[in-house]
Tab-separated table of C-alpha atoms in Angstrom:
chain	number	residue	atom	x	y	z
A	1	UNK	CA	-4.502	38.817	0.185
A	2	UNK	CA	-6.073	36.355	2.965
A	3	UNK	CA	-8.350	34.890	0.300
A	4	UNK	CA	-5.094	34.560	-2.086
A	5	UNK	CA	-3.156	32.677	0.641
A	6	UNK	CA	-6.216	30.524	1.173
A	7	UNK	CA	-6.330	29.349	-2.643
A	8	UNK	CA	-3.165	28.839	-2.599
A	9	UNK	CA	-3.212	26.347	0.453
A	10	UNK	CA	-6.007	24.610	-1.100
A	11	UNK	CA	-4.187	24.034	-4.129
A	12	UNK	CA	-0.977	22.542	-2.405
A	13	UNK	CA	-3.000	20.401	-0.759
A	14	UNK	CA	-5.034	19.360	-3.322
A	15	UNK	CA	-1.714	18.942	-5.701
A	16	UNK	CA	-0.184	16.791	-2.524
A	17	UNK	CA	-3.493	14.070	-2.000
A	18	UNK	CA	-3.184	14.023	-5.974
A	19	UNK	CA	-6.331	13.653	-8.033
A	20	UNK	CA	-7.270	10.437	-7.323
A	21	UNK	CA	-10.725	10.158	-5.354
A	22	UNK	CA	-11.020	9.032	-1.353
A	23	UNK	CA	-13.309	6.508	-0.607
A	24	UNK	CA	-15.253	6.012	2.329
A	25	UNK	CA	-14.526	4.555	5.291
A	26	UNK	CA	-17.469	3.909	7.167
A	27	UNK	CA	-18.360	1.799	10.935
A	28	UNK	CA	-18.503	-1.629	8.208
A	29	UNK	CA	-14.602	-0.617	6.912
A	30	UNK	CA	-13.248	-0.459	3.461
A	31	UNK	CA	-12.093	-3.152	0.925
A	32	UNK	CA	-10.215	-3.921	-2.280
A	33	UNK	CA	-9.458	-7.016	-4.175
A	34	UNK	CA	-8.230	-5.146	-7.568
A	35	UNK	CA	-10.332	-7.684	-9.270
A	36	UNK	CA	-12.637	-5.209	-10.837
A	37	UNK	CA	-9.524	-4.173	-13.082
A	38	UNK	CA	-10.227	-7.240	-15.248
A	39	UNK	CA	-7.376	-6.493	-18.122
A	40	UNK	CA	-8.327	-2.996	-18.247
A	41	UNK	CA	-5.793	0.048	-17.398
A	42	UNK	CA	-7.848	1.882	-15.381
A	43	UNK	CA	-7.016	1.787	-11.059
A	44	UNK	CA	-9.642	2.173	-8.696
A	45	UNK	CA	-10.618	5.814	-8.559
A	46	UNK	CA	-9.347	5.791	-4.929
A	47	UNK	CA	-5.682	4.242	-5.679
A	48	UNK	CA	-2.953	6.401	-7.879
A	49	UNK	CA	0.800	5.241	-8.323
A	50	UNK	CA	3.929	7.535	-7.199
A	51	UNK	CA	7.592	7.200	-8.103
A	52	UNK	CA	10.485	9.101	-6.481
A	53	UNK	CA	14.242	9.784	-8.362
A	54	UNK	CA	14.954	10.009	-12.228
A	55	UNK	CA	17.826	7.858	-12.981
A	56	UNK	CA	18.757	4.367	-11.465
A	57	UNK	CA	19.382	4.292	-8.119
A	58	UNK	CA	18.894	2.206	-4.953
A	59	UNK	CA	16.743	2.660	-1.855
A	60	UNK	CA	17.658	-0.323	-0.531
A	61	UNK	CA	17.547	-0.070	3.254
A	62	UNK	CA	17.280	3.781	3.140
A	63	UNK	CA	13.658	4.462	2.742
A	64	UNK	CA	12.820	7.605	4.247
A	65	UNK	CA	9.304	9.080	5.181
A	66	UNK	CA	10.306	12.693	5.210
A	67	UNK	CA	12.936	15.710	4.827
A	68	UNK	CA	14.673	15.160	1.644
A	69	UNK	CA	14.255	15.187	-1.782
A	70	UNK	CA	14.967	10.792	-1.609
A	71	UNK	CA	11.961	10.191	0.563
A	72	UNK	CA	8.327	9.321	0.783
A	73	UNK	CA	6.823	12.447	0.934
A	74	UNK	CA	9.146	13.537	-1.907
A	75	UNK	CA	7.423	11.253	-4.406
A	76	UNK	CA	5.579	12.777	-7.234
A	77	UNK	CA	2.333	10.906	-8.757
A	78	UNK	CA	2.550	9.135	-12.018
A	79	UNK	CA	-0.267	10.006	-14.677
A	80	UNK	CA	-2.813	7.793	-16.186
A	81	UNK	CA	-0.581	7.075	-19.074
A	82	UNK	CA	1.921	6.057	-17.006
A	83	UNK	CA	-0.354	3.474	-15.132
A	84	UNK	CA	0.568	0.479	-17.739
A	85	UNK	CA	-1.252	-2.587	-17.493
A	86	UNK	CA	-0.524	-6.297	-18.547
A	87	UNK	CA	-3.185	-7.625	-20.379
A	88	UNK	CA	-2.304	-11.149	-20.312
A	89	UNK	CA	-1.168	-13.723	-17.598
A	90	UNK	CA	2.198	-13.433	-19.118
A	91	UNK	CA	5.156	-12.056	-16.548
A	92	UNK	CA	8.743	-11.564	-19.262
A	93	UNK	CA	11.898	-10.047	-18.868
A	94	UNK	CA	10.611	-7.437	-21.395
A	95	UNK	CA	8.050	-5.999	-18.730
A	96	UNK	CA	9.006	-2.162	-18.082
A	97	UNK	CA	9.052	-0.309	-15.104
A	98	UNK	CA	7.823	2.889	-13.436
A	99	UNK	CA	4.176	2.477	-13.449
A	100	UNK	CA	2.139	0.181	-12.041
A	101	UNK	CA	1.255	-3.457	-13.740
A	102	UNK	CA	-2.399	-4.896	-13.651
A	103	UNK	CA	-1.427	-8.149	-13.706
A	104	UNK	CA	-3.113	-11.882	-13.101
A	105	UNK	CA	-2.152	-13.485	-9.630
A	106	UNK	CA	-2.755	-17.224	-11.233
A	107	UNK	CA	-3.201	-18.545	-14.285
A	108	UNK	CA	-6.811	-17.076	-13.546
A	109	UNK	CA	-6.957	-13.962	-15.649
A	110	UNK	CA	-9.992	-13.373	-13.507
A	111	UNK	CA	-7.654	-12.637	-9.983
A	112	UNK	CA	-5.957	-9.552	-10.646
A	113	UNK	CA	-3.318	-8.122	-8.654
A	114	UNK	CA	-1.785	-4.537	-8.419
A	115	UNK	CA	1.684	-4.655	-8.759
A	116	UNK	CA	4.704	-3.021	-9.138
A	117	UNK	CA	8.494	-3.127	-10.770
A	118	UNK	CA	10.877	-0.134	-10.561
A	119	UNK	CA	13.660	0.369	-12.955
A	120	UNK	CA	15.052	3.774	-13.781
A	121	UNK	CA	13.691	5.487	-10.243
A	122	UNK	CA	14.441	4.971	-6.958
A	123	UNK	CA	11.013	3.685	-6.067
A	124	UNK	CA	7.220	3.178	-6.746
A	125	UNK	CA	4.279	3.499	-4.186
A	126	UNK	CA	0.911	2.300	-4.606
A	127	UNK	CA	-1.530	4.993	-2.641
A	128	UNK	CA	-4.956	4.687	-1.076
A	129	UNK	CA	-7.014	7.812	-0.265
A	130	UNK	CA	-9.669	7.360	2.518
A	131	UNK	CA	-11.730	9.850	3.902
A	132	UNK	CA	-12.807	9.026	7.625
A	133	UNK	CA	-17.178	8.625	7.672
A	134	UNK	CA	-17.123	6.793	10.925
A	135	UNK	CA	-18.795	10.225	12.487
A	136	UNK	CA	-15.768	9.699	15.553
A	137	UNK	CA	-12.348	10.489	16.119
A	138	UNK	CA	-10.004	7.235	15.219
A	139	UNK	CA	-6.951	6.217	16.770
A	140	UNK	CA	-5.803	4.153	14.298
A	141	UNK	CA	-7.122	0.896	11.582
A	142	UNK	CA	-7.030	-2.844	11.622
A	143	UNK	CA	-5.260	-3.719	8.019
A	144	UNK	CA	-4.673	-6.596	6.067
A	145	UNK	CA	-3.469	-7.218	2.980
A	146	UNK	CA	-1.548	-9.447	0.576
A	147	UNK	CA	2.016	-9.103	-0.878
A	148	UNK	CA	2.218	-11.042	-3.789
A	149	UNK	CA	5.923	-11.938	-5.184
A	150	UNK	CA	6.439	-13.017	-9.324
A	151	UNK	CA	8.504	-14.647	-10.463
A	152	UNK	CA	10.216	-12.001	-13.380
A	153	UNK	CA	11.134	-14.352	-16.237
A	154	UNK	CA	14.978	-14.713	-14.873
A	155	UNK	CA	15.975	-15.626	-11.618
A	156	UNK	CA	16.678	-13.108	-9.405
A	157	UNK	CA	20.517	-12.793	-7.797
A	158	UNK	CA	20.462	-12.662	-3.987
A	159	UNK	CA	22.305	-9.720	-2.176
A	160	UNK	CA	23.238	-12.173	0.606
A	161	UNK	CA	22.370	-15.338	1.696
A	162	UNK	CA	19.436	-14.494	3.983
A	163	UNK	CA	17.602	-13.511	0.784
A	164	UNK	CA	17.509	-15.970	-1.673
A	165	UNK	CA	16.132	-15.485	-5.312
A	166	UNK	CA	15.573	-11.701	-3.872
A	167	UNK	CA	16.981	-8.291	-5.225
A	168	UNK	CA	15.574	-5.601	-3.054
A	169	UNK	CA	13.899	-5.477	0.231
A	170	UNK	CA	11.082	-7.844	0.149
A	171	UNK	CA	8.075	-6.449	-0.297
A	172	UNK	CA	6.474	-3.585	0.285
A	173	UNK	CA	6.824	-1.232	3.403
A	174	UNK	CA	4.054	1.091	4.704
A	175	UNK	CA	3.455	4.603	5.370
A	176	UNK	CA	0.292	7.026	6.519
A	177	UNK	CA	0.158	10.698	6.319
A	178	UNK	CA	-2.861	12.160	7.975
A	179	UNK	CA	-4.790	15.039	6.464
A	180	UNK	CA	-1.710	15.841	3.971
A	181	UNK	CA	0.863	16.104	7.152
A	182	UNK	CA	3.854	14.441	7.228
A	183	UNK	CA	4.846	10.387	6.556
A	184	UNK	CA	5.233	7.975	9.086
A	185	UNK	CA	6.396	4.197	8.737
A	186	UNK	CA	4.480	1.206	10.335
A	187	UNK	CA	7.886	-0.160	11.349
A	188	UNK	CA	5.658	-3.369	12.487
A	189	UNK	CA	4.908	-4.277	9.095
A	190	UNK	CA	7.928	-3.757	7.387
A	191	UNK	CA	8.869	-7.262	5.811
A	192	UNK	CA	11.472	-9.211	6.262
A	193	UNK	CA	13.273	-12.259	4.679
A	194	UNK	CA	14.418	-13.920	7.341
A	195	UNK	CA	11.992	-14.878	10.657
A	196	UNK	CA	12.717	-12.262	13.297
A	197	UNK	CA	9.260	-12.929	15.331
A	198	UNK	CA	8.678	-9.502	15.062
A	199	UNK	CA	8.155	-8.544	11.391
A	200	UNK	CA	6.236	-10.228	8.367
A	201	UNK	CA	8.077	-12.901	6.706
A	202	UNK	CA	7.699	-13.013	2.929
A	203	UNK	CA	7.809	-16.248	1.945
A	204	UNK	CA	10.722	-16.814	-1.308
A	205	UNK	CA	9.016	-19.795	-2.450
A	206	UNK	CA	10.400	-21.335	-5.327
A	207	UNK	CA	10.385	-21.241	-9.314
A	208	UNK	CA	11.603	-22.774	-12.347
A	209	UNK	CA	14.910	-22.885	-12.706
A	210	UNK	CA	15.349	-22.192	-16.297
A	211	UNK	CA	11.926	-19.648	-16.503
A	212	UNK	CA	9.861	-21.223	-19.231
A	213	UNK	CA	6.286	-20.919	-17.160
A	214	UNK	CA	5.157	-17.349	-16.102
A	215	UNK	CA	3.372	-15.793	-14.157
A	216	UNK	CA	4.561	-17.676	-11.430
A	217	UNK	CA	3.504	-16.720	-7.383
A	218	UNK	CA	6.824	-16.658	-6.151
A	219	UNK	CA	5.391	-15.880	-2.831
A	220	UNK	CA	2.419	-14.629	-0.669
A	221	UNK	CA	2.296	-12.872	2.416
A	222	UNK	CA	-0.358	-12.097	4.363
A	223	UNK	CA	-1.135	-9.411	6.904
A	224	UNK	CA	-3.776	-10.143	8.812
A	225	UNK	CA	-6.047	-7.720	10.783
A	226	UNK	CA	-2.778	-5.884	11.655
A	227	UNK	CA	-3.099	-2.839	14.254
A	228	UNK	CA	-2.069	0.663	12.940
A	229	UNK	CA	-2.052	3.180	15.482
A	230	UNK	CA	-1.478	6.672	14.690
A	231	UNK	CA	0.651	9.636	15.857
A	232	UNK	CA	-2.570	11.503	16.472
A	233	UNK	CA	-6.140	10.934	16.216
A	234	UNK	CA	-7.329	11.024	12.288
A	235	UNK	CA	-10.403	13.372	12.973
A	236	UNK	CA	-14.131	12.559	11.180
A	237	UNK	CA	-14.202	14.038	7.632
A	238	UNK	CA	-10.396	13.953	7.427
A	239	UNK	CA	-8.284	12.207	4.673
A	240	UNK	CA	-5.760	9.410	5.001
A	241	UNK	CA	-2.911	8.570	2.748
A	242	UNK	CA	-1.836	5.049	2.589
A	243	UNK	CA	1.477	4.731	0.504
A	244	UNK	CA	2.878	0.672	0.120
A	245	UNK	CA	6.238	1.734	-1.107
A	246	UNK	CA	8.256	-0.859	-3.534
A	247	UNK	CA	12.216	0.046	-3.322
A	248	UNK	CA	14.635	-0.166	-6.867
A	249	UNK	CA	16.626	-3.133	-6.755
A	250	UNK	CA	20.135	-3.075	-5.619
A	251	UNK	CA	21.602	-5.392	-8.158
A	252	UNK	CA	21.169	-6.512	-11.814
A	253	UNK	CA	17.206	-6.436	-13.693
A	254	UNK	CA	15.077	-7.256	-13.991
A	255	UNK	CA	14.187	-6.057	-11.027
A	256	UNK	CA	11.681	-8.433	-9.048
A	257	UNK	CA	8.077	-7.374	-9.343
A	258	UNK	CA	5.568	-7.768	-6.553
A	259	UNK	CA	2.141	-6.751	-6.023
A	260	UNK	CA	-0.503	-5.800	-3.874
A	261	UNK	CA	-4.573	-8.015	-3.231
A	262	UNK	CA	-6.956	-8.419	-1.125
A	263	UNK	CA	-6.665	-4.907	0.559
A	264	UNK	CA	-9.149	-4.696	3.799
A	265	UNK	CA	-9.493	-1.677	6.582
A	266	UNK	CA	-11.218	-1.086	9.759
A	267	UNK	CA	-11.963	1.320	11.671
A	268	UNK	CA	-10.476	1.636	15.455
A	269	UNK	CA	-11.843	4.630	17.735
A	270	UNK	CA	-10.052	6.472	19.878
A	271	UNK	CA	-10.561	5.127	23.606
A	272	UNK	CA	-12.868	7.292	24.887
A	273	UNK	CA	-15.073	7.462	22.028
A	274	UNK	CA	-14.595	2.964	21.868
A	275	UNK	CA	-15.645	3.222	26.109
A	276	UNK	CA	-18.905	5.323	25.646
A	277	UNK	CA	-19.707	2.969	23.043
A	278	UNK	CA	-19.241	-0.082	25.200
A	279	UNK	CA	-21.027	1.875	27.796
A	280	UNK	CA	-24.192	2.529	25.670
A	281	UNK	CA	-24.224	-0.998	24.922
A	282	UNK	CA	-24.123	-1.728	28.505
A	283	UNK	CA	-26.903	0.467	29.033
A	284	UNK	CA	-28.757	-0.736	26.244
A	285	UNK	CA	-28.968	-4.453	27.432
A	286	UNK	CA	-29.425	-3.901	30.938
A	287	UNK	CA	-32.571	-1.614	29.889
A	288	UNK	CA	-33.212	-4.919	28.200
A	289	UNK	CA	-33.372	-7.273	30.714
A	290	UNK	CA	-35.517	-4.585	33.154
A	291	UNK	CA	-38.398	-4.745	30.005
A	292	UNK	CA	-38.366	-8.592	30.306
C-alpha cells in the first residue's frame, strides 16, 4: 500500500516537472542563448512550452500563480509536435499560435530567439528546469535575460494610451516553483510600459507603418543580473521551475509575439553558507601572508 502511494507520488511529480530534462546549475551558473536551435524544431532538452485555457480568452492583468484552474500552476505542457518552429526570418500575419516559435532575432538567421504568440488559450509559458549542483543550500539566483518584441506583420491596436503599438501586457512575467511546490511571481520583474522606477520598461520601439519588412525587433529589454530571492531555501540536488509566462491579447490578432535570448543564472547561497565561505577565504589568505 505504502509502496503504491509512493509510485504514485513519484509519478505526479514527475507528470508536474514534465519530461523535459534539468540542467545543471553549478558554482560557474547556467546559460542559454537559443542559438543552438539554428532552424531546427527541437528546444533545449532543459526548456518545454506550457499553455493554460482552450478557447480565446484574456489574462490580461489577471495572471495568477496558484489555486484555480486560470493560473500558472494550472498550465498543462505542450508536446513536441506542438513546439512549431519558423524556419525562415520571416514574421506574417499567418503565423499560428499555441506553441512556441524558433524564430531569427535579426535578419541573422544565425541569432535565434525563443518566442511566443498565444491565440486560442489564455496563455503560453516558456519553462526552464534546473537542478541545484552547487553542493549548498541557495537563497535565491542572479538572472538576466532578454525580452525580445516583433513586430507581427500588422500593427498592433493599443488598449490605452500608455501602451502604444501593444495588445497585452508587455512581455513576459516570471514565476519559480521549488521542488514541484507551489508558484510564486517575481513581482520585481514584471514589465511594464510605462517608467515606474520600479519595474522593467519594455521599450515599444517603432515599425513600419504599412508592414512590408519583417522580422522586425520591435523592442528589447534587458534584465540584467537581477536578484531572485526565494520563499525558502532551494536545497542541493533539488529542482527549480522557471516559467516566463506570455498572456493572450486583450484585443484584435494577431496577437503580438515576443520572445525570450540570452538566458543567464547564478547561483546565490544562503547567508550562512555565503559567510563561511568568505570566512575560509579569510583564513585562506591570512595563512598566506604568515608563509611569506
Amino acid at each position: 500500500m505504502h509502496t503504491q502511494l509512493k509510485l504514485l507520488t513519484l509519478a505526479a511529480l514527475l507528470g508536474a516537472l514534465g519530461s523535459a530534462q534539468a540542467a545543471s546549475l553549478g558554482a560557474s551558473g547556467y546559460s542559454q542563448s537559443f542559438d543552438s536551435m539554428a532552424t531546427s524544431k527541437t528546444l533545449p532538452t532543459d526548456w518545454s512550452v506550457w499553455k493554460v485555457g482552450d478557447s480565446h480568452s484574456t489574462w490580461e492583468s489577471a495572471i495568477t500563480a496558484n489555486g484555480s484552474s486560470h493560473s500558472v500552476a494550472a498550465m498543462t505542457q505542450l508536446g513536441s509536435s506542438a513546439q512549431a518552429a519558423i524556419l525562415d526570418t520571416a514574421i506574417t500575419t499567418s503565423t499560428r499560435n499555441a506553441n512556441a516559435y524558433n524564430i531569427a532575432h535579426s535578419t541573422s538567421a544565425s541569432d535565434r530567439v525563443l518566442a511566443t504568440s498565444p491565440t486560442g488559450i489564455d496563455g503560453n509559458a516558456l519553462q526552464l528546469l534546473l537542478t541545484n549542483n552547487t553542493n549548498t543550500a541557495l537563497s535565491g539566483i542572479a538572472i538576466s535575460y532578454d525580452i525580445v518584441k516583433f513586430y507581427n506583420g500588422n500593427k498592433q491596436s493599443g488598449i490605452d494610451s500608455s501602451m502604444p503599438l501593444g495588445e497585452e501586457l508587455p512581455g513576459y512575467q516570471l514565476f519559480y516553483s521549488l521542488n514541484g511546490g507551489s508558484w510564486n511571481n517575481v513581482a520585481a520583474l514584471n514589465p511594464v510600459s510605462t517608467a515606474d522606477g520600479i519595474h522593467p520598461l519594455v521599450a515599444t520601439g517603432s515599425v513600419n507603418a504599412n508592414g512590408s519588412t519583417g522580422p522586425l525587433d520591435y523592442g528589447v529589454t534587458s534584465i540584467s543580473n537581477a536578484r531572485v530571492s526565494f520563499s525558502s531555501l532551494w536545497a542541493a540536488g533539488q529542482t527549480l521551475r522557471l516559467r516566463w509566462v506570455d498572456d493572450n491579447a486583450v484585443n484584435i490578432s494577431p496577437d503580438q509575439m515576443i520572445g525570450l535570448n540570452n538566458v543567464s543564472i547564478t547561483p546565490v547561497p544562503e547567508p550562512e553558507s555565503y559567510a563561511m565561505f568568505l570566512a575560509g577565504l579569510g583564513l585562506l589568505a591570512l595563512a598566506r601572508r604568515r608563509r611569506s
